[in-house]
Amino acid sequence: GEYPGDYGWDTAGLAADPTTFAAYREAELIHARWAMLGTLGCLTPELLAKYAGVQFGEPVWFKAGAQIFSEGGLDYLGSSNLVHAQSILAILACQVVLMGAVEAYRVNGGPLGEDLDLLHPGEAFDPLGLADDPDTFAELKVKEIKNGRLAMFSMLGYYVQAIVTGEGPVENWASHIADPFAVNGLTSAYVTQFAPSPVAMFAASGRKAAELSAWYGPDRNKWLGPFSERSTPAYLTGEYPGDYGWDTAGLAADPTTFAAYREAELIHARWAM
């Protein structure tokens, strides 16, 4: 109970060693803070563009960064008067120098206030004086780690949505609100696109024979979706049902052995069911 957000759950024993626990907590909290900033940064431009009419070069978070490679570069918040970025190397250099300097200052105890720690240094890092009252500060630390953990899961959701739908989180939310039953995590257009799962099989039931190419042959669904091109062995041709192109152990390299394995697998599967 020494750390905020400690609810006594550690089935993997990650906190058994105090030194390791402290390092994990520091990594968790830093990632949580970045995730909270990231989720807000991903949503704000898309919300402003969709509902407030603010013009951006590209409001969707996973597409916005590519503007720096365009002829006109990237304007922060759509305004060339703020930050007009034209070099990815210059941005990288600025981030390394500025962020590195601030982190070095924090880690080495530069701004450390009275009765505070390196993760909550106070002083210059607390311009609003949130750490002045001990009771309020203790409560805020719990709220910070809880919201940060939620934000890290949110960012994971953003990544998955971007891969599956090719749209931003605001557009996904708006589409779902407009038609919740037709646009959701089990929508066949999404499920059958990437996920080799029983849900995908049920979603595909009832299709005509011509549409079975999603499950058989070279154009079938594969285990890494659009990233499967170089990871699918040539000997996995989609002849067998349930072949998603995944065989890192090479068990199907020999056709005779593959046929025997498939027979054994299917018989065991039927008995298991």
GROMACS .gro file of C-alpha atoms in nm:
model
  273
    1GLY     CA    1   0.000   0.000   0.000
    2GLU     CA    2   0.298   0.232  -0.020
    3TYR     CA    3   0.235   0.322  -0.384
    4PRO     CA    4  -0.085   0.490  -0.510
    5GLY     CA    5  -0.306   0.253  -0.705
    6ASP     CA    6  -0.178  -0.058  -0.520
    7TYR     CA    7  -0.481  -0.286  -0.481
    8GLY     CA    8  -0.285  -0.594  -0.377
    9TRP     CA    9  -0.300  -0.773  -0.713
   10ASP     CA   10   0.025  -0.920  -0.847
   11THR     CA   11  -0.029  -1.278  -0.963
   12ALA     CA   12   0.289  -1.263  -1.174
   13GLY     CA   13   0.505  -1.153  -0.882
   14LEU     CA   14   0.637  -0.849  -1.067
   15ALA     CA   15   0.663  -0.648  -0.746
   16ALA     CA   16   0.835  -0.913  -0.534
   17ASP     CA   17   1.168  -0.733  -0.554
   18PRO     CA   18   1.143  -0.376  -0.415
   19THR     CA   19   1.402  -0.235  -0.656
   20THR     CA   20   1.232  -0.391  -0.957
   21PHE     CA   21   0.893  -0.277  -0.829
   22ALA     CA   22   1.015   0.082  -0.804
   23ALA     CA   23   1.152   0.068  -1.160
   24TYR     CA   24   0.826  -0.079  -1.293
   25ARG     CA   25   0.623   0.187  -1.115
   26GLU     CA   26   0.835   0.464  -1.264
   27ALA     CA   27   0.797   0.316  -1.614
   28GLU     CA   28   0.422   0.269  -1.562
   29LEU     CA   29   0.368   0.624  -1.443
   30ILE     CA   30   0.573   0.785  -1.719
   31HIS     CA   31   0.391   0.577  -1.983
   32ALA     CA   32   0.057   0.661  -1.817
   33ARG     CA   33   0.126   1.033  -1.836
   34TRP     CA   34   0.224   1.011  -2.203
   35ALA     CA   35  -0.084   0.799  -2.275
   36MET     CA   36  -0.313   1.060  -2.117
   37LEU     CA   37  -0.155   1.331  -2.331
   38GLY     CA   38  -0.166   1.102  -2.634
   39THR     CA   39  -0.535   1.014  -2.607
   40LEU     CA   40  -0.623   1.381  -2.577
   41GLY     CA   41  -0.394   1.468  -2.869
   42CYS     CA   42  -0.549   1.196  -3.086
   43LEU     CA   43  -0.905   1.312  -3.018
   44THR     CA   44  -0.878   1.691  -3.019
   45PRO     CA   45  -0.790   1.764  -3.386
   46GLU     CA   46  -1.048   1.515  -3.513
   47LEU     CA   47  -1.318   1.654  -3.283
   48LEU     CA   48  -1.241   2.012  -3.387
   49ALA     CA   49  -1.240   1.921  -3.756
   50LYS     CA   50  -1.563   1.720  -3.742
   51TYR     CA   51  -1.776   1.929  -3.507
   52ALA     CA   52  -1.621   2.278  -3.497
   53GLY     CA   53  -1.523   2.319  -3.862
   54VAL     CA   54  -1.156   2.382  -3.783
   55GLN     CA   55  -0.939   2.314  -4.085
   56PHE     CA   56  -0.638   2.085  -4.048
   57GLY     CA   57  -0.413   1.940  -4.312
   58GLU     CA   58  -0.498   1.598  -4.169
   59PRO     CA   59  -0.694   1.563  -3.841
   60VAL     CA   60  -0.668   1.185  -3.804
   61TRP     CA   61  -0.387   1.107  -3.560
   62PHE     CA   62  -0.215   0.819  -3.743
   63LYS     CA   63  -0.212   1.007  -4.074
   64ALA     CA   64  -0.113   1.351  -3.947
   65GLY     CA   65   0.258   1.283  -3.905
   66ALA     CA   66   0.303   1.194  -4.271
   67GLN     CA   67   0.238   1.558  -4.364
   68ILE     CA   68   0.593   1.644  -4.271
   69PHE     CA   69   0.708   1.459  -4.582
   70SER     CA   70   0.478   1.664  -4.806
   71GLU     CA   71   0.598   1.969  -4.995
   72GLY     CA   72   0.450   2.222  -4.754
   73GLY     CA   73   0.553   2.040  -4.437
   74LEU     CA   74   0.341   2.012  -4.123
   75ASP     CA   75   0.172   2.302  -3.945
   76TYR     CA   76   0.096   2.249  -3.577
   77LEU     CA   77  -0.281   2.280  -3.517
   78GLY     CA   78  -0.313   2.383  -3.881
   79SER     CA   79  -0.134   2.716  -3.828
   80SER     CA   80   0.205   2.797  -3.980
   81ASN     CA   81   0.247   3.067  -3.714
   82LEU     CA   82   0.284   2.809  -3.437
   83VAL     CA   83   0.519   2.535  -3.554
   84HIS     CA   84   0.596   2.491  -3.922
   85ALA     CA   85   0.782   2.159  -3.932
   86GLN     CA   86   0.961   2.055  -4.248
   87SER     CA   87   1.236   1.822  -4.125
   88ILE     CA   88   1.181   1.500  -3.932
   89LEU     CA   89   1.547   1.505  -3.830
   90ALA     CA   90   1.512   1.855  -3.681
   91ILE     CA   91   1.206   1.744  -3.484
   92LEU     CA   92   1.389   1.437  -3.357
   93ALA     CA   93   1.690   1.646  -3.252
   94CYS     CA   94   1.471   1.898  -3.068
   95GLN     CA   95   1.281   1.624  -2.888
   96VAL     CA   96   1.598   1.444  -2.780
   97VAL     CA   97   1.765   1.762  -2.655
   98LEU     CA   98   1.466   1.929  -2.489
   99MET     CA   99   1.302   1.620  -2.342
  100GLY     CA  100   1.637   1.474  -2.242
  101ALA     CA  101   1.731   1.794  -2.059
  102VAL     CA  102   1.402   1.807  -1.869
  103GLU     CA  103   1.418   1.439  -1.775
  104ALA     CA  104   1.779   1.468  -1.663
  105TYR     CA  105   1.684   1.767  -1.448
  106ARG     CA  106   1.397   1.572  -1.292
  107VAL     CA  107   1.582   1.243  -1.235
  108ASN     CA  108   1.879   1.417  -1.076
  109GLY     CA  109   1.655   1.587  -0.822
  110GLY     CA  110   1.685   1.938  -0.959
  111PRO     CA  111   1.328   2.055  -0.891
  112LEU     CA  112   1.267   1.825  -0.594
  113GLY     CA  113   1.035   1.983  -0.342
  114GLU     CA  114   1.011   1.910   0.028
  115ASP     CA  115   0.878   1.560   0.113
  116LEU     CA  116   0.835   1.477  -0.257
  117ASP     CA  117   0.997   1.216  -0.485
  118LEU     CA  118   1.140   1.195  -0.835
  119LEU     CA  119   0.806   1.087  -0.984
  120HIS     CA  120   0.625   1.378  -0.819
  121PRO     CA  121   0.900   1.641  -0.798
  122GLY     CA  122   0.683   1.948  -0.748
  123GLU     CA  123   0.842   2.294  -0.756
  124ALA     CA  124   0.884   2.395  -1.123
  125PHE     CA  125   0.689   2.083  -1.226
  126ASP     CA  126   0.391   2.187  -1.015
  127PRO     CA  127   0.302   2.544  -1.117
  128LEU     CA  128  -0.057   2.501  -0.991
  129GLY     CA  129   0.055   2.400  -0.643
  130LEU     CA  130  -0.136   2.069  -0.648
  131ALA     CA  131   0.109   1.914  -0.402
  132ASP     CA  132   0.072   2.183  -0.137
  133ASP     CA  133  -0.197   1.998   0.058
  134PRO     CA  134  -0.079   1.643   0.154
  135ASP     CA  135  -0.429   1.489   0.161
  136THR     CA  136  -0.531   1.636  -0.174
  137PHE     CA  137  -0.196   1.536  -0.321
  138ALA     CA  138  -0.236   1.174  -0.205
  139GLU     CA  139  -0.580   1.158  -0.367
  140LEU     CA  140  -0.455   1.313  -0.692
  141LYS     CA  141  -0.177   1.055  -0.719
  142VAL     CA  142  -0.433   0.773  -0.707
  143LYS     CA  143  -0.648   0.948  -0.968
  144GLU     CA  144  -0.344   1.000  -1.188
  145ILE     CA  145  -0.239   0.634  -1.198
  146LYS     CA  146  -0.599   0.512  -1.245
  147ASN     CA  147  -0.668   0.751  -1.532
  148GLY     CA  148  -0.326   0.676  -1.676
  149ARG     CA  149  -0.390   0.302  -1.682
  150LEU     CA  150  -0.721   0.364  -1.858
  151ALA     CA  151  -0.546   0.591  -2.108
  152MET     CA  152  -0.291   0.322  -2.192
  153PHE     CA  153  -0.574   0.080  -2.272
  154SER     CA  154  -0.741   0.354  -2.476
  155MET     CA  155  -0.428   0.401  -2.686
  156LEU     CA  156  -0.419   0.028  -2.752
  157GLY     CA  157  -0.779   0.056  -2.871
  158TYR     CA  158  -0.684   0.343  -3.102
  159TYR     CA  159  -0.409   0.131  -3.257
  160VAL     CA  160  -0.643  -0.163  -3.320
  161GLN     CA  161  -0.917   0.062  -3.461
  162ALA     CA  162  -0.671   0.227  -3.698
  163ILE     CA  163  -0.551  -0.108  -3.831
  164VAL     CA  164  -0.899  -0.260  -3.867
  165THR     CA  165  -1.109   0.035  -3.989
  166GLY     CA  166  -0.855   0.281  -4.130
  167GLU     CA  167  -1.044   0.561  -3.952
  168GLY     CA  168  -0.986   0.778  -3.648
  169PRO     CA  169  -1.147   0.713  -3.306
  170VAL     CA  170  -1.397   0.999  -3.339
  171GLU     CA  171  -1.521   0.876  -3.676
  172ASN     CA  172  -1.545   0.521  -3.538
  173TRP     CA  173  -1.745   0.650  -3.240
  174ALA     CA  174  -1.976   0.856  -3.461
  175SER     CA  175  -2.042   0.560  -3.692
  176HIS     CA  176  -2.119   0.335  -3.396
  177ILE     CA  177  -2.355   0.587  -3.232
  178ALA     CA  178  -2.539   0.635  -3.562
  179ASP     CA  179  -2.603   0.258  -3.600
  180PRO     CA  180  -2.485   0.061  -3.293
  181PHE     CA  181  -2.608  -0.278  -3.412
  182ALA     CA  182  -2.457  -0.257  -3.759
  183VAL     CA  183  -2.127  -0.092  -3.667
  184ASN     CA  184  -1.950  -0.252  -3.372
  185GLY     CA  185  -1.670  -0.488  -3.282
  186LEU     CA  186  -1.859  -0.787  -3.426
  187THR     CA  187  -1.944  -0.626  -3.761
  188SER     CA  188  -1.858  -0.886  -4.024
  189ALA     CA  189  -1.687  -0.627  -4.246
  190TYR     CA  190  -1.432  -0.577  -3.968
  191VAL     CA  191  -1.421  -0.918  -3.804
  192THR     CA  192  -1.369  -1.114  -4.122
  193GLN     CA  193  -1.106  -0.874  -4.251
  194PHE     CA  194  -0.831  -0.961  -4.006
  195ALA     CA  195  -0.944  -1.195  -3.731
  196PRO     CA  196  -0.906  -1.570  -3.788
  197SER     CA  197  -1.154  -1.662  -3.516
  198PRO     CA  198  -1.478  -1.856  -3.464
  199VAL     CA  199  -1.664  -1.524  -3.466
  200ALA     CA  200  -1.534  -1.457  -3.815
  201MET     CA  201  -1.652  -1.799  -3.929
  202PHE     CA  202  -2.003  -1.737  -3.798
  203ALA     CA  203  -2.007  -1.393  -3.961
  204ALA     CA  204  -1.914  -1.553  -4.293
  205SER     CA  205  -2.185  -1.822  -4.281
  206GLY     CA  206  -2.447  -1.811  -4.552
  207ARG     CA  207  -2.224  -1.663  -4.819
  208LYS     CA  208  -2.234  -1.789  -5.173
  209ALA     CA  209  -1.965  -2.024  -5.293
  210ALA     CA  210  -1.800  -1.744  -5.490
  211GLU     CA  211  -1.741  -1.556  -5.167
  212LEU     CA  212  -1.550  -1.842  -5.003
  213SER     CA  213  -1.228  -1.693  -5.138
  214ALA     CA  214  -1.207  -1.515  -4.803
  215TRP     CA  215  -1.134  -1.857  -4.646
  216TYR     CA  216  -0.962  -2.054  -4.921
  217GLY     CA  217  -0.690  -1.984  -5.176
  218PRO     CA  218  -0.428  -1.710  -5.199
  219ASP     CA  219  -0.672  -1.426  -5.120
  220ARG     CA  220  -0.799  -1.578  -4.794
  221ASN     CA  221  -0.785  -1.403  -4.457
  222LYS     CA  222  -0.441  -1.436  -4.303
  223TRP     CA  223  -0.319  -1.417  -3.945
  224LEU     CA  224  -0.149  -1.076  -3.981
  225GLY     CA  225  -0.408  -0.922  -4.207
  226PRO     CA  226  -0.249  -0.688  -4.463
  227PHE     CA  227   0.095  -0.749  -4.311
  228SER     CA  228   0.101  -1.122  -4.391
  229GLU     CA  229   0.256  -1.101  -4.737
  230ARG     CA  230   0.612  -1.185  -4.633
  231SER     CA  231   0.523  -1.397  -4.334
  232THR     CA  232   0.315  -1.666  -4.507
  233PRO     CA  233   0.509  -1.980  -4.616
  234ALA     CA  234   0.472  -2.070  -4.983
  235TYR     CA  235   0.356  -2.421  -4.897
  236LEU     CA  236   0.046  -2.289  -4.721
  237THR     CA  237  -0.178  -2.234  -5.021
  238GLY     CA  238  -0.517  -2.212  -4.851
  239GLU     CA  239  -0.621  -2.560  -4.958
  240TYR     CA  240  -0.729  -2.661  -4.608
  241PRO     CA  241  -1.001  -2.481  -4.410
  242GLY     CA  242  -0.862  -2.276  -4.125
  243ASP     CA  243  -0.528  -2.213  -4.300
  244TYR     CA  244  -0.435  -1.854  -4.211
  245GLY     CA  245  -0.076  -1.876  -4.330
  246TRP     CA  246   0.082  -1.922  -3.986
  247ASP     CA  247   0.341  -2.197  -3.943
  248THR     CA  248   0.650  -2.061  -3.767
  249ALA     CA  249   0.755  -2.414  -3.664
  250GLY     CA  250   0.740  -2.547  -4.023
  251LEU     CA  251   0.510  -2.836  -3.927
  252ALA     CA  252   0.331  -2.821  -4.263
  253ALA     CA  253   0.640  -2.802  -4.485
  254ASP     CA  254   0.603  -3.166  -4.592
  255PRO     CA  255   0.265  -3.227  -4.767
  256THR     CA  256   0.230  -3.586  -4.638
  257THR     CA  257   0.306  -3.485  -4.281
  258PHE     CA  258   0.076  -3.186  -4.313
  259ALA     CA  259  -0.213  -3.408  -4.425
  260ALA     CA  260  -0.152  -3.643  -4.132
  261TYR     CA  261  -0.138  -3.356  -3.885
  262ARG     CA  262  -0.457  -3.207  -4.024
  263GLU     CA  263  -0.637  -3.542  -3.991
  264ALA     CA  264  -0.519  -3.580  -3.632
  265GLU     CA  265  -0.611  -3.220  -3.554
  266LEU     CA  266  -0.961  -3.250  -3.693
  267ILE     CA  267  -1.035  -3.581  -3.521
  268HIS     CA  268  -0.915  -3.442  -3.189
  269ALA     CA  269  -1.118  -3.124  -3.248
  270ARG     CA  270  -1.437  -3.322  -3.306
  271TRP     CA  271  -1.385  -3.527  -2.992
  272ALA     CA  272  -1.305  -3.210  -2.798
  273MET     CA  273  -1.629  -3.049  -2.912
   0.00000   0.00000   0.00000
